Short mmCIF file of C-alpha atoms and ligand atoms in Angstrom, two decimals:
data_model
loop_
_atom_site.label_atom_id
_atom_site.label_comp_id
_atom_site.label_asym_id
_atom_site.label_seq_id
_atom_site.Cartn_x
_atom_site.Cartn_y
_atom_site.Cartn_z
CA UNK N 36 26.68 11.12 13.72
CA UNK N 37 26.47 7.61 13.64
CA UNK N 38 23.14 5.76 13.67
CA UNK N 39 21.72 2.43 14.46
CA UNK N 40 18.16 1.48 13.24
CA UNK N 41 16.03 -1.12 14.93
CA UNK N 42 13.64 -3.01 12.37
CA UNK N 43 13.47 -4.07 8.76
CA UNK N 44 10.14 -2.66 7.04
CA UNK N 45 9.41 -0.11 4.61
CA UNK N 46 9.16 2.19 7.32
CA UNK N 47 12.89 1.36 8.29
CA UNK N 48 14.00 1.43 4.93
CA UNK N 49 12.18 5.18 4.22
CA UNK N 50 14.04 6.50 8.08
CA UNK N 51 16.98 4.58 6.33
CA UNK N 52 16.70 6.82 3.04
CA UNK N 53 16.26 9.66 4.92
CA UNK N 54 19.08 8.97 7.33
CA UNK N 55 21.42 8.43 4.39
CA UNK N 56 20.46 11.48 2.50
CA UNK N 57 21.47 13.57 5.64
CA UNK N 58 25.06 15.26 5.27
CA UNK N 59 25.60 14.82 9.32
CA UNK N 60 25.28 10.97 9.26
CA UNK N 61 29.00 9.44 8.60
CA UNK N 62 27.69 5.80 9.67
CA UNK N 63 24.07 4.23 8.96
CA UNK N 64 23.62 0.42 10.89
CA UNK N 65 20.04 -1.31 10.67
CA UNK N 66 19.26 -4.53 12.36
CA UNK N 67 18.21 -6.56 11.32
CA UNK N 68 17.24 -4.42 8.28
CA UNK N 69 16.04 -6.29 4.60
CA UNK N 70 17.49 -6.60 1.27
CA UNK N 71 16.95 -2.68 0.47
CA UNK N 72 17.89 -1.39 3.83
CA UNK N 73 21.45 -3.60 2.91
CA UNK N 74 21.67 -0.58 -0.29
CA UNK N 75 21.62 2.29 2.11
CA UNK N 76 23.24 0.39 5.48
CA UNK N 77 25.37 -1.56 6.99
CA UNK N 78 23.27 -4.28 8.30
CA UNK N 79 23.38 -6.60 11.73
CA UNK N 80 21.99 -10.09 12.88
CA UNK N 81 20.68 -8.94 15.73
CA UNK N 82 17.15 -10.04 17.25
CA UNK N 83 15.68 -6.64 17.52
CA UNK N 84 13.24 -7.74 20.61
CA UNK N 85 16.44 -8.55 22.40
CA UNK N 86 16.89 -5.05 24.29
CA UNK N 87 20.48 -6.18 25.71
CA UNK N 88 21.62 -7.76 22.40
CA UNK N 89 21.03 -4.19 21.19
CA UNK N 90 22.62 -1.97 23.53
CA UNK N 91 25.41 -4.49 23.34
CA UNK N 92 25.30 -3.94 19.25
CA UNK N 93 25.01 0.12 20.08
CA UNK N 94 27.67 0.57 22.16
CA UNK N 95 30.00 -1.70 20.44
CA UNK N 96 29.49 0.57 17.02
CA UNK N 97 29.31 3.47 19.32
CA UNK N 98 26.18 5.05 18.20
CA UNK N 99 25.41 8.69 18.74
CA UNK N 100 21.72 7.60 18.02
CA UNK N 101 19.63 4.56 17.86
CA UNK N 102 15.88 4.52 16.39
CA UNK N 103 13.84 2.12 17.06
CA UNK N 104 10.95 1.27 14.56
CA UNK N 105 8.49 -1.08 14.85
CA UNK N 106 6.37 -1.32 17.93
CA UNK N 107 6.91 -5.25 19.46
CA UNK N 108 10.61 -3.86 20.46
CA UNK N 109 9.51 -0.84 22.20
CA UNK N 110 7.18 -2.23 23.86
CA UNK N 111 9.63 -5.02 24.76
CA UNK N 112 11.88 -2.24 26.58
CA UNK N 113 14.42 -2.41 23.60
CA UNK N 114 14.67 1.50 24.36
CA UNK N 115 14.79 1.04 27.77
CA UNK N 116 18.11 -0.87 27.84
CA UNK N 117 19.43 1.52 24.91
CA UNK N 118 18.79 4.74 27.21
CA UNK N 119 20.03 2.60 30.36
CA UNK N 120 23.57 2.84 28.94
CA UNK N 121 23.47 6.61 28.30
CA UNK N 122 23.04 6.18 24.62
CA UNK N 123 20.23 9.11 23.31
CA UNK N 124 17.79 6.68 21.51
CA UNK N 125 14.75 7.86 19.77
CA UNK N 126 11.64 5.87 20.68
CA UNK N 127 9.37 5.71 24.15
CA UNK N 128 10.17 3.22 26.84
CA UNK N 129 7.83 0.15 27.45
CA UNK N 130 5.55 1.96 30.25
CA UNK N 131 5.08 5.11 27.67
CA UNK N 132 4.50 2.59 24.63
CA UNK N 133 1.85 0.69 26.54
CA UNK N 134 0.10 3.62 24.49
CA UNK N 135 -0.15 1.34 21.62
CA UNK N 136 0.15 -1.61 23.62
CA UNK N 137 -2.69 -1.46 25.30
CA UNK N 138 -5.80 0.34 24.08
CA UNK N 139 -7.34 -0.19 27.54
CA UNK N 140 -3.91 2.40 28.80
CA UNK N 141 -4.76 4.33 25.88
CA UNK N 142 -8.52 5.16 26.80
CA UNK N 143 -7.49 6.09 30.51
CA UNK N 144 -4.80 8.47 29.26
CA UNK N 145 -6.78 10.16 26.88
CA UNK N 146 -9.90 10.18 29.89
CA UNK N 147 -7.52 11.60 31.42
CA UNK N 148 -6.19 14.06 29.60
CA UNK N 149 -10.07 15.37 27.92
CA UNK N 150 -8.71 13.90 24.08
CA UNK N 151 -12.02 13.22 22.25
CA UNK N 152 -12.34 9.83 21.38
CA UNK N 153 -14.73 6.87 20.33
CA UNK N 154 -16.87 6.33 24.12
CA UNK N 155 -15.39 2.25 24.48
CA UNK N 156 -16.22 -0.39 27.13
CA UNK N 157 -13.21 -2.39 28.17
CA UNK N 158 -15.18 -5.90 28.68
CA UNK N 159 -13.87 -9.32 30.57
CA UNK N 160 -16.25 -11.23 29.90
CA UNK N 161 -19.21 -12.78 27.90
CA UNK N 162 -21.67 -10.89 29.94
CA UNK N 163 -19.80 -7.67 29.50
CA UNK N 164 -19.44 -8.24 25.48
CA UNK N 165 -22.94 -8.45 25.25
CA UNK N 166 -23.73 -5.48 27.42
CA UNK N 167 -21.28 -3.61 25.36
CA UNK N 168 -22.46 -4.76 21.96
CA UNK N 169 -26.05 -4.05 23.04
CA UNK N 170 -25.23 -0.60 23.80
CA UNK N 171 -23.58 0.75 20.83
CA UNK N 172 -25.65 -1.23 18.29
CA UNK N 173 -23.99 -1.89 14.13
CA UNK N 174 -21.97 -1.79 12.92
CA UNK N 175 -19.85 -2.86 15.46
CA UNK N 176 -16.06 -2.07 16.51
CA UNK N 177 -14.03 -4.86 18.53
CA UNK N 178 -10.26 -4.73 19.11
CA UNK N 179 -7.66 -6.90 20.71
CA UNK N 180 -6.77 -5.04 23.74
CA UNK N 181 -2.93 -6.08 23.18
CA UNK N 182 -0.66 -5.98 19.98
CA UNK N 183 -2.17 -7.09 16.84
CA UNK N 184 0.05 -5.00 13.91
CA UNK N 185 -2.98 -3.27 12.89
CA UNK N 186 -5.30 -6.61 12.48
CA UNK N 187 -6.98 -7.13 15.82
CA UNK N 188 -9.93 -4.93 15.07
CA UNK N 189 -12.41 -6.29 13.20
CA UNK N 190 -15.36 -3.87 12.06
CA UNK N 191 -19.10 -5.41 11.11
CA UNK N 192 -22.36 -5.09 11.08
CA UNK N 193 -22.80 -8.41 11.57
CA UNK N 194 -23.73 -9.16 15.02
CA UNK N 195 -22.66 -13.01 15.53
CA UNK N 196 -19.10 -11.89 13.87
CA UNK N 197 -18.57 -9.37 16.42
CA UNK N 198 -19.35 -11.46 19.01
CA UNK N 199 -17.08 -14.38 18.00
CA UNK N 200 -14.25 -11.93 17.68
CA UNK N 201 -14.82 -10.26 20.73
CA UNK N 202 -15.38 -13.68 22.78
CA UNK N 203 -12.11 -15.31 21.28
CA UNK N 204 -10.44 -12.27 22.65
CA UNK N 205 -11.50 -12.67 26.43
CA UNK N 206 -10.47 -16.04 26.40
CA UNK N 207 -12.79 -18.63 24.97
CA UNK N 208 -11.05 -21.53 23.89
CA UNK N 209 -9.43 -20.89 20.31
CA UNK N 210 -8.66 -17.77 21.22
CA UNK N 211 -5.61 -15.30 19.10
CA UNK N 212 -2.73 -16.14 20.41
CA UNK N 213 -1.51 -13.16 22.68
CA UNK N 214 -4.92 -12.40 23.99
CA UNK N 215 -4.61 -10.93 26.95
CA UNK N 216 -8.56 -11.65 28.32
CA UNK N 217 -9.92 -8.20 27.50
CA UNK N 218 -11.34 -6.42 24.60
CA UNK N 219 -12.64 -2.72 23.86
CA UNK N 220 -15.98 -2.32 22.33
CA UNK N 221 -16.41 1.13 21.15
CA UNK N 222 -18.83 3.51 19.24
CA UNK N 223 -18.44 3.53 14.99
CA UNK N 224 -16.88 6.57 13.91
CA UNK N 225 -17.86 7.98 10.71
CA UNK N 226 -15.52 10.40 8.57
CA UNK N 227 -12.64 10.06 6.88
CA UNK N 228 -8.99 8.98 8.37
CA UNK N 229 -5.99 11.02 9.21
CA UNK N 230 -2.57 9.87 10.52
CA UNK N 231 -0.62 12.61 12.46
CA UNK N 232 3.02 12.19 13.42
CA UNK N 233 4.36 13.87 16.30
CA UNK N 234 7.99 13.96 16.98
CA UNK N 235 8.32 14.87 20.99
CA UNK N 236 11.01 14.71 23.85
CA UNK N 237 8.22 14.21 26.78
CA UNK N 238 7.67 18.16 26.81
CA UNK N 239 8.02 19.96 23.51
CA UNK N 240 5.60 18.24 20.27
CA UNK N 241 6.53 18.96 17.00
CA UNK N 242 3.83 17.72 14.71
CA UNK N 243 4.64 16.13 11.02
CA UNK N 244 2.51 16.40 7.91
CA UNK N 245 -0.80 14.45 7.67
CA UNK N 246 -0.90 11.33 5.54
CA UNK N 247 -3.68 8.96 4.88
CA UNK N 248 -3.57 5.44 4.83
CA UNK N 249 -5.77 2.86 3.17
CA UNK N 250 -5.96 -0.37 5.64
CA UNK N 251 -8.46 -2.64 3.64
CA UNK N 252 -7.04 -4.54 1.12
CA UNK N 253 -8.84 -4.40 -1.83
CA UNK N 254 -9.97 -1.41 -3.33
CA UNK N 255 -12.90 0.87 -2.18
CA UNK N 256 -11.85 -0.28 0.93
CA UNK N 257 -13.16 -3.27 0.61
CA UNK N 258 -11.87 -6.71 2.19
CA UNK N 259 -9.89 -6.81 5.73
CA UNK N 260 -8.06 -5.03 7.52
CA UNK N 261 -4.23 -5.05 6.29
CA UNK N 262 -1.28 -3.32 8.41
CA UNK N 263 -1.95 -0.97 5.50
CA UNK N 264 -1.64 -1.14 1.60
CA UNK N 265 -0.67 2.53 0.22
CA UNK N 266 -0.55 6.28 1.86
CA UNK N 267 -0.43 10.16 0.36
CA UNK N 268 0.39 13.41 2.03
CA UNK N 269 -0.68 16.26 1.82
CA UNK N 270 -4.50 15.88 2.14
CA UNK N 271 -6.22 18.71 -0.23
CA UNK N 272 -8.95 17.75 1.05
CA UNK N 273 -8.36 18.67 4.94
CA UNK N 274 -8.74 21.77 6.50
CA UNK N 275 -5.76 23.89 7.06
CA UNK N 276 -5.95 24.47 10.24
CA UNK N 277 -6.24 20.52 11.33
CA UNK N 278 -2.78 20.47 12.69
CA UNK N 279 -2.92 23.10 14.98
CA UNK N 280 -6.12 21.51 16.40
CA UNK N 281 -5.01 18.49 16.69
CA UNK N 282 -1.49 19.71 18.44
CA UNK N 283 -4.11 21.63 20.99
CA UNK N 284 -6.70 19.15 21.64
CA UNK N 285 -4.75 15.69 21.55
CA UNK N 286 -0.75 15.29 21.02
CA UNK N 287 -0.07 18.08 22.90
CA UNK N 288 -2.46 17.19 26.23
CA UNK N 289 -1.14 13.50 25.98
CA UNK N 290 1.90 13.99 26.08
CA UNK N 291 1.65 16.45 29.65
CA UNK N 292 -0.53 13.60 31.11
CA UNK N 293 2.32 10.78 30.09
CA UNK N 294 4.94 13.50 31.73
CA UNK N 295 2.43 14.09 34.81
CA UNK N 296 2.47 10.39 35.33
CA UNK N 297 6.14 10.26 35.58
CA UNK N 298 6.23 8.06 32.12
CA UNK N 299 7.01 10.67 29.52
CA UNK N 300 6.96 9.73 26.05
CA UNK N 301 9.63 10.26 23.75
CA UNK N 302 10.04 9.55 20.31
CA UNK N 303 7.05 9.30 17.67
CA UNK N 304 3.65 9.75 18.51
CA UNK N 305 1.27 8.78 15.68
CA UNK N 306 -2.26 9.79 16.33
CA UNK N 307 -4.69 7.74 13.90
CA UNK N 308 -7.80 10.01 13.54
CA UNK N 309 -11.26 10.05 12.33
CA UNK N 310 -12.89 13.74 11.06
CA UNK N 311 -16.15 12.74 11.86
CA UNK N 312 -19.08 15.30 11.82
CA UNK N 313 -19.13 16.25 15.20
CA UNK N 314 -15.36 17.33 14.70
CA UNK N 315 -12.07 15.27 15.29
CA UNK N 316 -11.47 11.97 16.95
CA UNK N 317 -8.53 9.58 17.72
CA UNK N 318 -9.05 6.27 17.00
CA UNK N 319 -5.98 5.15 18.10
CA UNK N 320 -2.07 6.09 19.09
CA UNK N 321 0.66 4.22 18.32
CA UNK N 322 4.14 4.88 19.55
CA UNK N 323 6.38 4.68 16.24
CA UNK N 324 6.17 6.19 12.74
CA UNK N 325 3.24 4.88 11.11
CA UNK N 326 3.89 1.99 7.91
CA UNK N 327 2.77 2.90 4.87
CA UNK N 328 2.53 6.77 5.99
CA UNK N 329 6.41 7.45 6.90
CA UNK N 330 7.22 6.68 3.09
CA UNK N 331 5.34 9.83 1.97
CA UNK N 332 6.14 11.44 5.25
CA UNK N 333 9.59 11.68 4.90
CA UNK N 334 9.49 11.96 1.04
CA UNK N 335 8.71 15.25 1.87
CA UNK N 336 10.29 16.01 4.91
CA UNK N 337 13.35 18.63 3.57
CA UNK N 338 14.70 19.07 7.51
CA UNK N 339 17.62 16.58 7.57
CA UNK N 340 16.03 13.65 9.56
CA UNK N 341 19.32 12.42 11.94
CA UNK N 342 19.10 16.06 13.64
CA UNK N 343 15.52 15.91 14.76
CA UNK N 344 15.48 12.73 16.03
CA UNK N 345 18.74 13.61 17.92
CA UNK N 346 17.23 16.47 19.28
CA UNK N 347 13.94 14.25 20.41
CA UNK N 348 16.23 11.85 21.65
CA UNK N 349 18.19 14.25 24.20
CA UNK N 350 15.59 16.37 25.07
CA UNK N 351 16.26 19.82 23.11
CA UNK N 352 13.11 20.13 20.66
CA UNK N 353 12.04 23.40 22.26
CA UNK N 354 15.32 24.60 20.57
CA UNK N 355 14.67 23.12 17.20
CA UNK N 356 14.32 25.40 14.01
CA UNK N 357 10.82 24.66 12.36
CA UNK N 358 10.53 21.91 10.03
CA UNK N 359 10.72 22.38 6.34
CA UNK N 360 8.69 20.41 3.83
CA UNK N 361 8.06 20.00 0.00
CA UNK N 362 5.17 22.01 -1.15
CA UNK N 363 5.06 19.04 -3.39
CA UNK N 364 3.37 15.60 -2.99
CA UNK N 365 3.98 11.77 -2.19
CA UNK N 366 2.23 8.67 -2.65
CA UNK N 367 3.43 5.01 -2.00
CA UNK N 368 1.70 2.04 -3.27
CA UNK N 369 2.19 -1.46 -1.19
CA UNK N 370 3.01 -4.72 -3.12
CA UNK N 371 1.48 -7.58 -1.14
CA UNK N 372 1.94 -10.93 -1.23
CA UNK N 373 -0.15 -14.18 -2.39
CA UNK N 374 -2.84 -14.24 0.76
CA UNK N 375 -1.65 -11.33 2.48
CA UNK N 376 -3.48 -10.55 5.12
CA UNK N 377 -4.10 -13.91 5.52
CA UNK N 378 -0.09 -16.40 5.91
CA UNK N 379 1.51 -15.03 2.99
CA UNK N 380 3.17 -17.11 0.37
CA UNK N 381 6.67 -16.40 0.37
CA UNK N 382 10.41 -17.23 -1.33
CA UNK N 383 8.97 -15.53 -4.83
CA UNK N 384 11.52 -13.79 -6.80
CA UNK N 385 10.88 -10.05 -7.52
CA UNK N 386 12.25 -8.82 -10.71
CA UNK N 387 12.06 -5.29 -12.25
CA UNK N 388 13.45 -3.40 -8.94
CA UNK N 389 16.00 -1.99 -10.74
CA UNK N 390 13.48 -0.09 -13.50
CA UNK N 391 11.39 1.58 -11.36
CA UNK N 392 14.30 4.56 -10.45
CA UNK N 393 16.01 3.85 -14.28
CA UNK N 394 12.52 4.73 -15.21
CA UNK N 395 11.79 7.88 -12.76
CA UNK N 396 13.93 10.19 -10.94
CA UNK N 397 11.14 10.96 -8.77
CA UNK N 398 10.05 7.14 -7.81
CA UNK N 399 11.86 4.43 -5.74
CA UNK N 400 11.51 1.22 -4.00
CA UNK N 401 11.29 0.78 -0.37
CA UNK N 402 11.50 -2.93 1.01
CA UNK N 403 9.31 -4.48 3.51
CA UNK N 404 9.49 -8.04 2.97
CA UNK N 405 12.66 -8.92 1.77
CA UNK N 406 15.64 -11.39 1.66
CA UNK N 407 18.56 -11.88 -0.54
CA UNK N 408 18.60 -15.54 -2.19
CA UNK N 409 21.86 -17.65 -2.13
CA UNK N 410 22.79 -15.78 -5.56
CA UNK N 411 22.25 -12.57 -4.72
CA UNK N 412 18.47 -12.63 -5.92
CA UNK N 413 15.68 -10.55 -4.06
CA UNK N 414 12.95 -12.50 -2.75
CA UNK N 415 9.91 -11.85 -0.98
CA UNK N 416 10.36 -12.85 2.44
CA UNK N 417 6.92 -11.14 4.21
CA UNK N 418 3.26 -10.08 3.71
CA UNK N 419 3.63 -6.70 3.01
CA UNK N 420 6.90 -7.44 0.41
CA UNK N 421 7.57 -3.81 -0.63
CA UNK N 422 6.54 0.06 -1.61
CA UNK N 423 7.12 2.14 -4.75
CA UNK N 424 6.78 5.50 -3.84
CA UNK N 425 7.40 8.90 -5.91
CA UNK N 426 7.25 12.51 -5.51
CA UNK N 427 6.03 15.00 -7.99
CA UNK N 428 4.36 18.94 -7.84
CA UNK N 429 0.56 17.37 -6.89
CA UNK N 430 -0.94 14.06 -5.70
CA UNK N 431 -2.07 13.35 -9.71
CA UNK N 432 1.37 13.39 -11.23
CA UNK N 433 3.32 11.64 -7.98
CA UNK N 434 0.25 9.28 -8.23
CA UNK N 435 0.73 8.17 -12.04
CA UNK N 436 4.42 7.64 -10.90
CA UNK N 437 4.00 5.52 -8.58
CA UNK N 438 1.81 3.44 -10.55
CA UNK N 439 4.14 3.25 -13.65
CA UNK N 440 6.90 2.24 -11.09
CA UNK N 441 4.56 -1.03 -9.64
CA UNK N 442 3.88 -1.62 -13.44
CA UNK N 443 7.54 -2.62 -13.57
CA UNK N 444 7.71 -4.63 -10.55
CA UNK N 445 6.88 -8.78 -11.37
CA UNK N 446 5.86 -10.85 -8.04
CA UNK N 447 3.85 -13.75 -8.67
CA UNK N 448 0.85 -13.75 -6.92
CA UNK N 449 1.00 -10.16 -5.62
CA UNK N 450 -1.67 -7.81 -5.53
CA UNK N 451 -1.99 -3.91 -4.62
CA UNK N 452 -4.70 -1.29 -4.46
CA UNK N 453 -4.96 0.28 -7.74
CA UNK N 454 -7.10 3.45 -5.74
CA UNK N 455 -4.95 4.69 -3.51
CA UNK N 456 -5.13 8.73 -3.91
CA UNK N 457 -7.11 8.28 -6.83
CA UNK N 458 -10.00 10.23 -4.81
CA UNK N 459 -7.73 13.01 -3.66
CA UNK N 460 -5.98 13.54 -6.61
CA UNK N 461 -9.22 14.12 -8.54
CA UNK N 462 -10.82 16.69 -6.28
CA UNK N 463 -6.98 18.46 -6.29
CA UNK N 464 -7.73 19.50 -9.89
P1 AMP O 751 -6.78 0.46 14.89
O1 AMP O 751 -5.95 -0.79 14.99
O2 AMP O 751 -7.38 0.91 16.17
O3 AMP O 751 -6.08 1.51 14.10
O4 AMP O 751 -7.98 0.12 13.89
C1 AMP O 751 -7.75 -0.26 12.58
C2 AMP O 751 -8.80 0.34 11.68
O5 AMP O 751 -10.11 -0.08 12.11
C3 AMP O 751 -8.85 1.85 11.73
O6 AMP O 751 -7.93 2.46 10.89
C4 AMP O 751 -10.27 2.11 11.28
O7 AMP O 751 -10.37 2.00 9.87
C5 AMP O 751 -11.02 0.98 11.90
N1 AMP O 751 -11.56 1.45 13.18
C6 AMP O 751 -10.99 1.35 14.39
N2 AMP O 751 -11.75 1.90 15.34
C7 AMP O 751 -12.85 2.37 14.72
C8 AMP O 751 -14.04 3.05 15.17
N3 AMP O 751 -14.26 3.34 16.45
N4 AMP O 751 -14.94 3.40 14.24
C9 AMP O 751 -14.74 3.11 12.93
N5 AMP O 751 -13.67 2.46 12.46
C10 AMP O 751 -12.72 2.09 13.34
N1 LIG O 752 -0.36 2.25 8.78
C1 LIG O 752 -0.88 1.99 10.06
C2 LIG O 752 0.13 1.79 11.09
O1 LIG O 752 1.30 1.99 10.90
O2 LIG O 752 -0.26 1.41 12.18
#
């Protein structure tokens, strides 16, 4: 089979690994992919929000699959004009991604379709803010309504904050860029987070292994929100039978209300989840593998990965074998750069790449951020600039490898959590 792969994050890089590691894939493209992807793939200047330039780039390499990554090109159509020339592609079109696109779509669907969720006001206007903000009381949730890679929420108890976030959302001058003039305001939800992958063909849902993700950037989950800065699977901690719910309650009903709308959705569906105490709630989809969770998603993913998103991609899931995993563990630690989330400083060489899998079998690098200098050099090129993840038999001991494999890694001015799965791994023991 051979396989193009829209995007050039971690994520990309980890379906890249994957993809390359599978015995039925003879040729593995990325574009525009990053200095690691360029290890595993051959890589292609190709604007990935270009859906034309694409399926041009597809057909000319005559792909048997193309998997589209990051959100901005599916919700661009990029797999849209990929499916328009009979080419199976894995990823939802634009309508069906307007699940992540929109969180105002994303409320009515799951209305809809009886999904428990945070109750949200979609508000227009000042008057409607405070309305909304009045009603729910601290601390407060506002969110972009459009695409904001995972920082257009901003959580507070500070009233004023909220407010300003919320107003420069619906349009007061000085606005985000991108705003589109509406904003949710929703209830807080309490409880720990869960992110559950789905892979689907609009009919048949075939869920992944949970993974959490830590979005603040500083430790204790302090500091802002970040696209996210580390991510372990399994979660001792959860209860067993959380899958199964969450297949009956939520990916399983959205997906036959996207199919009863005539916009099914194909391709990933990552439901973001709070286990509050009055039982499970999504705070958001998305409609792509989730970055940092696919690294320790697919670390332990044993089912060769080119197959199953083949089979999502033409419609045969129902006839899939179940998925095998690692009874084993995964964790992945982000390397950010100087002022990340904030415009990251970047053109730093990265040394000690090449230690982290000299040191450890079990641990590897996945690029985010990336370039290759005029000499060859690697240089961060991005907020989020890269991921050392490992494996090992519990969270503890792929935990400490992870860690030793960041220890080798030298970015000036970087910074990463030094908690993430700390909590879990102690109460595995
Ligand atoms: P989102 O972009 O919707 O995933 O939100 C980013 C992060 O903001 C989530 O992972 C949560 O940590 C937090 N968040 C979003 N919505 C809520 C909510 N209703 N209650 C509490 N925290 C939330
Ligand atoms: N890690 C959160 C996301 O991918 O949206």
């Amino acid at each position: 089979m051979k396989v193009l792969v829209i995007g050039g994050g971690a994520r990309e890089h980890a379906l890249c690994r994957s993809l390359s590691l599978d015995p039925d894939v003879t040729a593995l493209h990325c574009a525009p992919g990053n200095a690691g992807i360029a290890e595993v793939a051959e890589l292609h200047r190709v604007d990935a929000l270009d859906g034309r330039a694409v399926a041009d780039l597809a057909q000319r390499l005559a792909a048997d699959l193309v998997v589209v990554g990051p959100e901005a090109p599916l919700v661009a159509g990029v797999a849209d004009a990929v499916r328009d020339r009979g080419i199976p592609v894995f990823g939802p079109s634009a309508e069906a991604a307007q699940l992540e696109g929109s969180k105002a779509f994303a409320k009515d669907v799951m209305a809809a379709a009886n999904v428990p969720t945070a109750r949200a006001y979609l508000c227009t206007d000042e008057r409607e803010v405070d309305e909304a903000l009045d009603a729910f009381g601290p601390p407060y949730v506002v969110k972009d309504d459009g695409l904001a890679a995972g920082k257009g929420v901003v959580v507070t108890e500070d009233l004023p904050t909220a407010r300003a976030h919320a107003l420069a959302c619906v349009g007061t001058p000085g606005g985000p860029a991108g705003a589109t003039g509406r904003v949710v305001i929703e209830e807080f939800l309490d409880g720990p987070e869960v992110s559950l992958f789905a892979v689907t063909d609009g009919e048949t849902v075939l869920p992944l292994q949970p993974a959490q993700d830590f979005k603040r950037a500083l430790d204790a989950d302090e500091g802002p929100n970040t696209g996210g800065m580390g991510a372990y699977s399994p979660l001792p901690w959860a209860d067993p039978k959380l899958v199964d719910e969450v297949l009956a309650t939520v990916l399983q009903p959205t997906v036959d209300e996207l199919r009863r709308r005539g916009t099914p959705f194909s391709g990933l569906l990552y439901a973001g989840l709070a286990i509050t105490s009055r039982g499970v709630r999504v705070i958001e989809f998305n409609a792509r593998f989730g970055d940092p969770e696919t690294q320790v998603v697919l670390a332990r993913l044993k089912t060769p990965l080119a197959g199953l998103l083949h089979a999502a991609a033409t419609g045969t899931l129902a006839a899939f074998p179940p998925l095998r995993w690692s009874d084993g563990a995964a964790v992945t630690v982000v390397i950010a750069s100087h002022n990340y989330p904030g415009t990251p400083r970047t053109g730093d060489p990265i040394e000690g790449l090449a230690d982290v899998a000299d040191q450890d079998e079990h641990a590897y690098v996945l690029h985010a951020g990336t370039k290759l200098g005029e000499s060859g050099e690697v240089l961060s090129a991005g907020g989020r600039v890269l991921s050392v993840t490992a494996t090992g038999p519990d969270l503890s001991a792929a935990r400490d490898r992870a860690y030793r494999g960041v220890a080798r890694i030298r970015l000036d001015g970087a910074h990463h959590r030094t908690d993430i799965a700390a909590k879990a791994a102690s109460a595995e023991s």
